[in-house]
DNA sequence: CCCTTTAAAGTCGCTTAGACCAATAAGGGA
DNA sequence: TCCCTTATTGGTCTAAGCGACTTTAAAGGG
């Protein structure tokens, strides 16, 4: 196929949508912008924007990420293409094909309004029920749920969790990433053994330590190692059948 | 920011590209079409086509899959969105954004030419070096490599392997799927134990048996079960102990 | 001064993956 | 016919890993 002179083709508008997660006060947060105009005026939506003629979707996503978060060094942030949403009726005005990305930000600064007048905020994300943001605009509820599932899955078999942490972190903070994203609790001792047994996951910073919550024994500091895959994987514990909370 | 009246946007051509895999004579094969016109005239390419105004990328991909393979029941075939390729220079003529899919076909019929005069063929796929098809057109070498990596990864933690098999298959045939896609050998007894220990992976057909290669003991027949995830995963064996990645 | 809190380190038992070995049931060749 | 080969099926054994648990260390609070 790909014969342009033999087949008619329709032009489409192409956008990128970003699901930007961060950890704040021990809770998973998502970056959202408030729409100021119809359709879905007043509703929250994922940040995003149109693809420029001379950039790839990855470039556009990273540009939008810098604009919306106000961070200066978005080069090192984890940005991952989720999938492309192309249902014909997903935008009531016109045909829009959107390439969705998931991004992880370690320490979230204040949310910036974008280039235009839209209001931006970090809002706590709760997987099952809709949180404080209500139903999102367009199909962004689906995109957001897909993004969270992807992140949770990648924690199992990659070293992605360090992307949520600042350059220097304790093993307790790293464990909190798993606990918050998965919504479960992990045994601190077993988690420590598993992480340290994986070569290249983390590297200890010699002689450095820090108190995490003002209490308890000071914890050693680590930085992210060079490994990217986590073998064997760190599997999310199966939900207990006797417990009805899930 | 999704404000159409505030930002200019460029229209793009949107296509779907398909990496269709099958097993033939104990070897992994990929469905390719030969281009009849420039650019890349005479080169092999992945089948694909333009997105129609009223269909999603998934619909377009399934439509193309039916056209190119000549199969009548593409509804049950596994079709999975890979990612979207949007580099500005990936098509020398114009700006084309392509949504790539990976598909698995159990028993490949003869390759059909598409609706146009393009020649289609099943060609053996070899992961590392380029096979009998030489360098593919556009960025399709990258797409094909990404598709193979995705399929190989999904075999580890899903029950996807049955999608390569006909409705009734032996455990040896199922094991061959893993061996061919991964390029490794698996112990037949351990593979059998692992598959049968996973509830819902396969169901035995009572009393049925078949000779696989004309030799050996007849094997019991199974059909695909209802399970979709494979927990704990069936990990691909590490290449060698000389590397420190495990 | 004792209590709580968190980190760090070790122990115990169960499960499982990987490496084997053996028996069964077919076809092929001498 | 009698082995030999091939492939399935079933079994054993061992080392590794994981979950549950205990213990010690190092900090702050009442």
Coordinates of C-alpha atoms (C1' of nucleotides) in Angstrom, one line a residue:
Chain A
X1 CA 0.0 0.0 0.0
X2 CA 1.4 3.4 0.8
X3 CA 0.6 4.5 -2.8
X4 CA -0.6 8.0 -2.4
X5 CA -1.8 8.4 -5.9
X6 CA -3.9 5.3 -5.8
X7 CA -5.7 5.9 -2.5
X8 CA -7.4 9.0 -1.2
X9 CA -6.3 9.9 2.3
X10 CA -7.8 12.3 4.8
X11 CA -5.7 14.8 6.8
X12 CA -5.8 14.5 10.6
X13 CA -4.9 16.7 13.4
X14 CA -2.3 15.1 15.6
X15 CA -1.8 15.9 19.2
X16 CA 0.2 14.6 22.2
X17 CA -1.4 14.0 25.6
X18 CA 0.7 13.6 28.8
X19 CA 0.0 11.7 32.0
X20 CA 2.6 13.2 34.3
X21 CA 2.9 11.5 37.7
X22 CA 4.7 12.5 40.8
X23 CA 4.9 11.6 44.4
X24 CA 3.8 14.3 47.0
X25 CA 3.3 13.7 50.7
X26 CA 3.3 10.0 50.2
X27 CA 0.6 10.1 47.6
X28 CA 0.5 9.7 43.8
X29 CA -0.4 12.9 42.0
X30 CA -1.2 13.7 38.4
X31 CA -0.7 16.9 36.6
X32 CA -4.0 18.3 35.1
X33 CA -5.0 21.5 33.4
X34 CA -8.4 23.1 33.6
X35 CA -10.1 23.8 30.3
X36 CA -11.3 27.3 29.8
X37 CA -13.5 26.8 26.7
X38 CA -15.9 24.3 25.1
X39 CA -16.0 21.5 24.7
X40 CA -15.6 20.3 28.3
X41 CA -15.2 23.9 29.6
X42 CA -14.4 23.8 33.3
X43 CA -13.4 20.2 33.2
X44 CA -9.9 18.9 34.0
X45 CA -7.8 17.4 31.2
X46 CA -4.4 16.0 30.6
X47 CA -1.9 18.5 29.4
X48 CA -1.0 18.3 25.7
X49 CA -0.9 20.1 22.5
X50 CA -0.6 19.9 18.8
X51 CA 2.3 18.4 16.9
X52 CA 4.5 21.0 15.2
X53 CA 5.3 20.4 11.5
X54 CA 9.0 19.7 12.2
X55 CA 9.0 17.7 15.4
X56 CA 8.3 14.1 16.4
X57 CA 5.7 13.1 18.9
X58 CA 8.5 12.5 21.4
X59 CA 9.9 16.0 20.9
X60 CA 6.4 17.5 21.2
X61 CA 5.8 15.6 24.4
X62 CA 9.0 16.7 26.0
X63 CA 8.4 20.3 24.9
X64 CA 4.9 20.2 26.5
X65 CA 6.3 18.6 29.6
X66 CA 8.8 21.5 30.0
X67 CA 6.1 24.1 29.5
X68 CA 3.5 22.5 31.8
X69 CA 5.7 21.5 34.7
X70 CA 8.0 24.5 34.6
X71 CA 11.0 22.2 35.1
X72 CA 14.2 23.3 33.4
X73 CA 15.9 19.9 33.0
X74 CA 13.3 17.7 31.4
X75 CA 16.1 15.9 29.4
X76 CA 16.6 13.4 32.2
X77 CA 13.0 12.7 33.0
X78 CA 11.4 9.5 32.1
X79 CA 9.0 9.9 29.2
X80 CA 7.4 6.9 27.6
X81 CA 5.0 6.5 24.7
X82 CA 1.8 4.8 25.9
X83 CA -0.3 4.3 22.8
X84 CA -2.3 6.3 20.3
X85 CA -6.0 7.0 20.7
X86 CA -7.8 7.4 17.4
X87 CA -11.5 6.8 17.9
X88 CA -13.3 8.9 15.3
X89 CA -15.6 10.5 17.9
X90 CA -13.1 11.2 20.7
X91 CA -13.2 14.9 19.9
X92 CA -16.6 16.3 19.1
X93 CA -15.3 19.1 16.9
X94 CA -13.0 17.3 14.5
X95 CA -10.9 14.3 13.8
X96 CA -8.0 14.3 16.3
X97 CA -5.5 11.5 16.6
X98 CA -3.6 11.7 19.9
X99 CA -0.3 10.1 20.9
X100 CA -0.3 9.6 24.6
X101 CA 2.8 9.6 26.9
X102 CA 3.4 8.8 30.5
X103 CA 6.0 10.8 32.4
X104 CA 7.5 10.6 35.8
X105 CA 8.7 13.6 37.8
X106 CA 10.7 13.1 41.0
X107 CA 10.1 16.3 42.9
X108 CA 7.2 18.3 41.7
X109 CA 7.5 22.0 41.7
X110 CA 4.5 24.3 41.8
X111 CA 2.2 23.7 38.9
X112 CA 2.5 26.3 36.3
X113 CA -0.2 27.5 34.0
X114 CA 0.7 26.7 30.5
X115 CA 1.4 29.3 27.8
X116 CA -2.2 30.2 27.7
X117 CA -4.6 31.0 30.5
X118 CA -5.4 27.5 31.5
X119 CA -5.0 26.6 35.2
X120 CA -2.7 23.7 36.1
X121 CA -2.5 21.7 39.3
X122 CA -1.2 18.6 40.8
X123 CA -4.1 16.6 42.0
X124 CA -4.0 13.3 44.0
X125 CA -4.7 10.3 41.9
X126 CA -6.8 7.4 43.1
X127 CA -6.9 4.4 40.8
X128 CA -10.4 3.0 41.3
X129 CA -12.7 5.9 41.9
X130 CA -12.4 9.3 40.4
X131 CA -10.6 11.7 42.6
X132 CA -11.0 15.3 43.3
X133 CA -10.9 16.1 39.6
X134 CA -14.2 14.5 38.5
X135 CA -14.6 13.0 35.0
X136 CA -11.9 14.3 32.7
X137 CA -12.4 15.9 29.3
X138 CA -12.4 13.8 26.1
X139 CA -11.2 10.2 26.7
X140 CA -8.6 11.3 29.2
X141 CA -10.0 9.1 31.9
X142 CA -9.1 6.1 29.8
X143 CA -5.7 7.5 28.9
X144 CA -5.0 8.2 32.6
X145 CA -6.1 4.7 33.7
X146 CA -3.9 3.1 30.9
X147 CA -1.0 5.2 32.0
X148 CA -1.3 4.2 35.6
X149 CA -1.5 0.5 34.6
X150 CA 1.6 0.8 32.4
X151 CA 3.6 2.5 35.2
X152 CA 2.6 -0.1 37.7
X153 CA 3.4 -2.9 35.4
X154 CA 6.8 -1.5 34.5
X155 CA 7.8 -1.2 38.1
X156 CA 7.7 -5.0 38.2
X157 CA 10.3 -5.8 35.6
X158 CA 12.3 -2.6 35.2
X159 CA 14.3 -0.3 37.4
X160 CA 11.9 2.6 36.6
X161 CA 11.1 3.3 40.2
X162 CA 14.2 5.5 40.6
X163 CA 12.7 7.9 38.1
X164 CA 10.3 9.0 40.9
X165 CA 13.1 9.7 43.3
X166 CA 15.5 12.6 43.6
X167 CA 19.1 12.0 42.7
X168 CA 19.9 10.8 46.3
X169 CA 17.3 8.7 48.0
X170 CA 16.9 6.1 50.8
X171 CA 15.6 2.6 50.3
X172 CA 12.5 3.6 52.3
X173 CA 11.7 6.3 49.8
X174 CA 12.2 3.8 46.9
X175 CA 10.0 1.3 48.6
X176 CA 7.3 4.0 49.0
X177 CA 7.3 4.4 45.2
X178 CA 6.2 0.8 44.9
X179 CA 3.7 1.0 47.7
X180 CA 2.0 4.2 46.5
X181 CA 1.8 3.2 42.8
X182 CA 0.6 -0.3 43.6
X183 CA -1.5 0.6 46.6
X184 CA 0.0 -2.2 48.7
X185 CA 2.4 -2.6 51.5
X186 CA 5.8 -4.2 51.1
X187 CA 8.0 -5.8 53.8
X188 CA 10.9 -3.4 54.3
X189 CA 13.5 -6.1 54.9
X190 CA 12.5 -8.3 51.9
X191 CA 12.3 -5.2 49.7
X192 CA 15.8 -4.2 50.7
X193 CA 17.2 -7.7 50.1
X194 CA 15.6 -7.8 46.6
X195 CA 16.8 -4.4 45.5
X196 CA 20.4 -4.9 46.7
X197 CA 20.5 -8.3 45.1
X198 CA 19.8 -6.8 41.7
X199 CA 23.1 -5.6 40.3
X200 CA 22.9 -2.0 38.9
X201 CA 19.6 -1.1 40.4
X202 CA 21.0 1.2 43.0
X203 CA 24.5 2.3 44.2
X204 CA 25.2 3.2 47.8
X205 CA 26.7 6.6 48.4
X206 CA 29.5 5.9 50.9
X207 CA 29.2 7.5 54.3
X208 CA 26.0 9.4 53.5
X209 CA 22.9 9.1 55.5
X210 CA 19.7 11.0 56.2
X211 CA 16.7 10.9 58.5
X212 CA 13.6 10.2 56.5
X213 CA 10.7 11.3 58.7
X214 CA 12.5 12.9 61.5
X215 CA 12.3 9.7 63.4
X216 CA 14.1 6.4 63.5
X217 CA 17.6 5.3 62.5
X218 CA 19.2 7.4 59.7
X219 CA 19.0 5.6 56.4
X220 CA 21.9 5.2 54.0
X221 CA 21.6 7.1 50.8
X222 CA 21.6 5.6 47.3
X223 CA 21.6 6.8 43.7
X224 CA 20.2 5.2 40.7
X225 CA 22.4 2.5 39.0
X226 CA 22.8 1.9 35.3
X227 CA 20.6 -1.1 35.1
X228 CA 17.3 -0.8 33.2
X229 CA 15.8 -4.3 33.4
X230 CA 15.0 -6.0 36.7
X231 CA 15.6 -9.8 36.4
X232 CA 14.0 -11.7 38.0
X233 CA 11.1 -9.3 38.3
X234 CA 9.8 -7.8 41.5
X235 CA 6.2 -9.0 41.3
X236 CA 3.3 -7.1 42.8
X237 CA 1.8 -9.2 45.5
X238 CA -1.4 -10.9 44.6
X239 CA -4.5 -9.3 46.2
X240 CA -5.5 -11.4 49.2
X241 CA -8.7 -13.4 48.5
X242 CA -9.8 -13.2 52.1
X243 CA -9.7 -9.4 52.2
X244 CA -12.5 -7.6 50.5
X245 CA -10.8 -4.2 50.3
X246 CA -9.8 -4.7 46.7
Chain B
X1 CA -3.5 22.9 25.0
X2 CA -6.3 21.8 22.8
X3 CA -7.3 25.3 21.9
X4 CA -7.8 25.2 18.2
X5 CA -8.4 28.9 17.8
X6 CA -5.3 29.8 19.7
X7 CA -2.8 27.6 18.0
X8 CA -2.1 26.8 14.4
X9 CA -1.9 23.2 13.7
X10 CA -0.7 21.2 10.7
X11 CA -2.7 18.4 9.1
X12 CA -0.9 15.1 8.9
X13 CA -1.4 11.9 6.9
X14 CA -2.0 9.0 9.3
X15 CA -1.3 5.4 8.4
X16 CA -1.2 2.0 10.0
X17 CA 1.7 -0.4 9.6
X18 CA 1.4 -4.1 10.4
X19 CA 4.1 -6.5 11.6
X20 CA 2.3 -9.9 11.0
X21 CA 4.1 -12.9 12.4
X22 CA 3.5 -16.6 11.8
X23 CA 5.2 -19.9 12.3
X24 CA 6.1 -21.9 9.2
X25 CA 8.2 -25.0 9.1
X26 CA 9.5 -24.3 12.6
X27 CA 10.6 -20.8 11.7
X28 CA 9.3 -17.4 12.4
X29 CA 8.0 -15.6 9.3
X30 CA 6.9 -12.1 8.6
X31 CA 4.4 -10.9 6.1
X32 CA 6.0 -8.3 3.7
X33 CA 4.9 -6.6 0.5
X34 CA 7.1 -5.5 -2.4
X35 CA 6.9 -1.9 -3.3
X36 CA 6.2 -1.1 -6.9
X37 CA 7.0 2.5 -7.0
X38 CA 9.2 5.2 -5.6
X39 CA 10.3 5.8 -3.0
X40 CA 11.9 2.5 -2.1
X41 CA 10.7 0.9 -5.3
X42 CA 11.5 -2.8 -5.3
X43 CA 12.1 -2.9 -1.6
X44 CA 10.1 -4.9 0.8
X45 CA 7.9 -3.1 3.3
X46 CA 5.4 -3.8 6.1
X47 CA 1.8 -4.0 4.9
X48 CA -0.2 -1.0 5.8
X49 CA -2.4 1.8 4.6
X50 CA -4.1 5.0 5.3
X51 CA -6.6 5.6 8.0
X52 CA -10.1 6.2 6.7
X53 CA -12.0 9.2 7.9
X54 CA -14.5 7.1 10.0
X55 CA -12.4 4.4 11.5
X56 CA -10.0 4.0 14.3
X57 CA -6.4 2.8 13.9
X58 CA -7.4 -0.5 15.3
X59 CA -10.2 -0.9 12.8
X60 CA -7.9 0.1 9.9
X61 CA -5.3 -2.3 11.1
X62 CA -7.8 -5.2 11.2
X63 CA -9.1 -4.3 7.8
X64 CA -5.6 -4.2 6.4
X65 CA -4.8 -7.5 8.1
X66 CA -7.8 -9.2 6.4
X67 CA -6.9 -7.7 3.0
X68 CA -3.2 -8.7 3.1
X69 CA -3.5 -12.1 4.6
X70 CA -6.6 -13.2 2.8
X71 CA -7.9 -14.7 6.0
X72 CA -11.7 -14.6 6.5
X73 CA -11.9 -14.6 10.3
X74 CA -9.5 -11.9 11.5
X75 CA -11.8 -11.2 14.4
X76 CA -10.1 -13.7 16.7
X77 CA -6.5 -12.9 15.7
X78 CA -4.3 -11.2 18.1
X79 CA -3.7 -7.6 17.1
X80 CA -1.8 -5.3 19.4
X81 CA -0.8 -1.7 19.1
X82 CA 3.0 -1.3 19.2
X83 CA 3.7 2.5 19.2
X84 CA 3.4 5.4 16.8
X85 CA 6.3 6.5 14.6
X86 CA 6.3 10.2 13.8
X87 CA 9.8 11.3 12.9
X88 CA 9.5 14.2 10.5
X89 CA 11.7 12.7 7.8
X90 CA 10.5 9.1 7.9
X91 CA 8.7 9.5 4.6
X92 CA 10.6 11.6 2.0
X93 CA 7.5 12.8 0.2
X94 CA 5.4 14.2 3.0
X95 CA 4.7 14.2 6.7
X96 CA 3.2 10.8 7.6
X97 CA 2.5 9.6 11.2
X98 CA 2.2 5.9 11.4
X99 CA 0.5 3.8 14.1
X100 CA 2.3 0.4 14.1
X101 CA 0.6 -2.9 15.1
X102 CA 1.9 -6.4 15.8
X103 CA -0.3 -9.3 14.7
X104 CA 0.0 -13.0 15.2
X105 CA -1.4 -15.5 12.7
X106 CA -1.6 -19.2 13.6
X107 CA -1.6 -21.0 10.3
X108 CA -0.4 -18.8 7.4
X109 CA -2.2 -19.3 4.2
X110 CA -0.7 -18.3 0.9
X111 CA 0.3 -14.7 0.8
X112 CA -2.1 -12.6 -1.2
X113 CA -1.2 -9.5 -3.1
X114 CA -3.1 -6.6 -1.6
X115 CA -5.8 -4.7 -3.4
X116 CA -3.2 -3.1 -5.6
X117 CA -0.5 -4.8 -7.7
X118 CA 2.0 -5.1 -4.8
X119 CA 3.5 -8.6 -4.3
X120 CA 3.1 -10.1 -0.9
X121 CA 5.1 -12.9 0.7
X122 CA 5.8 -14.6 3.9
X123 CA 9.6 -14.4 4.5
X124 CA 11.6 -16.0 7.3
X125 CA 12.6 -13.5 10.0
X126 CA 15.9 -13.6 11.7
X127 CA 16.3 -11.2 14.7
X128 CA 19.9 -10.1 14.4
X129 CA 20.9 -9.9 10.8
X130 CA 18.6 -8.9 8.0
X131 CA 17.1 -11.9 6.3
X132 CA 16.2 -12.6 2.7
X133 CA 14.4 -9.3 2.4
X134 CA 17.3 -6.9 2.7
X135 CA 16.7 -3.5 4.3
X136 CA 13.1 -2.6 4.4
X137 CA 11.5 0.6 3.1
X138 CA 11.0 3.7 5.3
X139 CA 11.8 3.0 9.0
X140 CA 10.2 -0.5 8.8
X141 CA 13.3 -2.2 10.0
X142 CA 13.0 -0.4 13.3
X143 CA 9.3 -1.2 13.5
X144 CA 9.9 -4.8 12.8
X145 CA 12.6 -5.1 15.4
X146 CA 10.3 -3.4 17.9
X147 CA 7.5 -5.7 17.1
X148 CA 9.7 -8.8 17.6
X149 CA 10.9 -7.5 20.9
X150 CA 7.4 -6.8 22.1
X151 CA 6.2 -10.3 21.1
X152 CA 9.1 -12.0 22.8
X153 CA 8.5 -10.0 26.0
X154 CA 4.8 -10.6 26.1
X155 CA 5.4 -14.4 25.8
X156 CA 7.0 -14.1 29.3
X157 CA 4.1 -12.8 31.3
X158 CA 1.0 -13.5 29.2
X159 CA -0.6 -16.5 27.6
X160 CA -0.1 -15.0 24.2
X161 CA 1.7 -18.0 22.8
X162 CA -1.6 -19.8 22.0
X163 CA -2.3 -17.1 19.4
X164 CA 0.4 -18.7 17.2
X165 CA -1.2 -22.1 17.5
X166 CA -4.2 -23.6 15.6
X167 CA -7.3 -24.3 17.7
X168 CA -6.0 -27.7 18.7
X169 CA -2.3 -28.1 19.5
X170 CA 0.2 -30.2 21.4
X171 CA 2.4 -28.9 24.1
X172 CA 5.4 -29.5 21.9
X173 CA 3.9 -27.1 19.3
X174 CA 3.3 -24.6 22.0
X175 CA 6.8 -25.0 23.3
X176 CA 8.1 -24.5 19.7
X177 CA 6.5 -21.0 19.7
X178 CA 8.7 -20.0 22.6
X179 CA 11.8 -21.6 21.2
X180 CA 11.4 -20.0 17.7
X181 CA 10.5 -16.5 19.0
X182 CA 13.1 -16.5 21.6
X183 CA 15.7 -18.3 19.6
X184 CA 16.5 -20.6 22.5
X185 CA 15.8 -24.2 23.5
X186 CA 13.5 -25.1 26.4
X187 CA 13.4 -28.3 28.4
X188 CA 10.2 -30.2 27.3
X189 CA 9.5 -31.6 30.8
X190 CA 10.0 -28.4 32.7
X191 CA 8.0 -26.4 30.1
X192 CA 5.1 -28.9 30.4
X193 CA 5.1 -28.7 34.2
X194 CA 5.1 -24.9 34.1
X195 CA 2.3 -24.6 31.5
X196 CA 0.0 -27.2 33.2
X197 CA 0.6 -25.5 36.6
X198 CA -0.8 -22.2 35.3
X199 CA -4.6 -22.4 35.6
X200 CA -6.4 -21.3 32.5
X201 CA -3.4 -21.4 30.1
X202 CA -4.4 -24.6 28.3
X203 CA -7.2 -27.1 28.5
X204 CA -6.7 -30.7 27.6
X205 CA -9.0 -32.2 25.0
X206 CA -10.0 -35.6 26.5
X207 CA -9.0 -38.7 24.5
X208 CA -7.5 -36.8 21.6
X209 CA -3.9 -37.3 20.5
X210 CA -1.8 -36.6 17.4
X211 CA 1.6 -37.4 16.1
X212 CA 3.6 -34.2 15.7
X213 CA 6.5 -35.0 13.3
X214 CA 5.5 -38.5 12.2
X215 CA 7.9 -39.8 14.9
X216 CA 7.7 -40.3 18.6
X217 CA 4.9 -40.9 21.1
X218 CA 1.6 -39.3 20.1
X219 CA 1.0 -36.2 22.1
X220 CA -2.2 -35.1 23.8
X221 CA -4.1 -32.2 22.3
X222 CA -4.9 -29.0 24.1
X223 CA -6.9 -25.9 23.3
X224 CA -6.3 -22.3 24.6
X225 CA -7.7 -21.6 28.0
X226 CA -9.4 -18.4 29.2
X227 CA -6.4 -17.0 31.1
X228 CA -4.6 -14.0 29.7
X229 CA -1.9 -13.2 32.2
X230 CA 0.8 -15.7 33.2
X231 CA 1.7 -15.4 36.9
X232 CA 4.4 -16.1 37.8
X233 CA 6.0 -15.3 34.5
X234 CA 7.8 -17.8 32.3
X235 CA 11.1 -16.1 32.0
X236 CA 13.3 -16.3 29.0
X237 CA 16.6 -18.0 30.0
X238 CA 19.5 -15.7 30.3
X239 CA 22.0 -15.9 27.4
X240 CA 25.0 -17.0 29.4
X241 CA 26.6 -16.8 32.8
X242 CA 29.6 -14.8 31.6
X243 CA 27.5 -11.7 31.7
X244 CA 26.8 -10.1 35.0
X245 CA 23.2 -9.0 34.3
X246 CA 21.7 -11.9 36.2
Chain C
dC1 C1' 15.0 6.8 81.2
dC2 C1' 12.0 4.2 78.7
dC3 C1' 9.1 4.2 74.7
dT4 C1' 8.3 4.4 69.8
dT5 C1' 10.0 4.6 65.2
dT6 C1' 12.7 3.4 61.2
dA7 C1' 16.7 1.0 59.3
dA8 C1' 19.5 -3.0 58.8
dA9 C1' 20.7 -7.8 59.2
dG10 C1' 19.7 -12.4 59.9
dT11 C1' 16.8 -16.9 60.2
dC12 C1' 13.3 -20.4 58.8
dG13 C1' 10.3 -22.8 55.8
dC14 C1' 8.0 -23.3 51.6
dT15 C1' 7.8 -22.9 46.6
dT16 C1' 9.7 -23.2 42.3
dA17 C1' 13.0 -23.3 38.5
dG18 C1' 16.5 -25.8 36.4
dA19 C1' 19.0 -30.1 35.6
dC20 C1' 18.6 -34.5 35.3
dC21 C1' 16.7 -39.6 34.8
dA22 C1' 13.3 -43.1 33.4
dA23 C1' 9.3 -45.1 31.1
dT24 C1' 6.1 -45.0 27.3
dA25 C1' 4.7 -45.2 22.5
dA26 C1' 5.2 -44.4 18.0
dG27 C1' 8.2 -45.0 13.2
dG28 C1' 12.4 -46.4 10.5
dG29 C1' 16.1 -49.3 9.1
dA30 C1' 19.0 -53.4 9.1
Chain D
dT1 C1' 11.7 -59.2 13.8
dC2 C1' 14.7 -56.5 16.6
dC3 C1' 16.9 -52.7 17.8
dC4 C1' 17.4 -47.6 17.3
dT5 C1' 15.7 -43.1 17.2
dT6 C1' 12.3 -39.6 18.3
dA7 C1' 9.1 -37.4 21.2
dT8 C1' 5.9 -37.4 25.1
dT9 C1' 5.1 -38.0 29.9
dG10 C1' 6.2 -38.6 34.6
dG11 C1' 9.4 -38.5 38.2
dT12 C1' 13.5 -37.0 41.4
dC13 C1' 17.0 -33.9 43.3
dT14 C1' 19.1 -29.5 44.3
dA15 C1' 19.9 -24.7 44.6
dA16 C1' 17.7 -20.2 44.6
dG17 C1' 14.2 -17.1 45.8
dC18 C1' 10.4 -15.3 48.4
dG19 C1' 7.4 -14.4 52.2
dA20 C1' 7.0 -14.3 57.2
dC21 C1' 9.3 -13.4 61.1
dT22 C1' 12.9 -12.1 64.6
dT23 C1' 16.7 -9.3 66.3
dT24 C1' 19.9 -5.5 66.7
dA25 C1' 21.1 -0.6 65.9
dA26 C1' 20.3 4.3 66.0
dA27 C1' 17.6 8.1 66.2
dG28 C1' 13.7 11.4 68.6
dG29 C1' 9.8 12.1 72.1
dG30 C1' 7.4 12.2 76.5

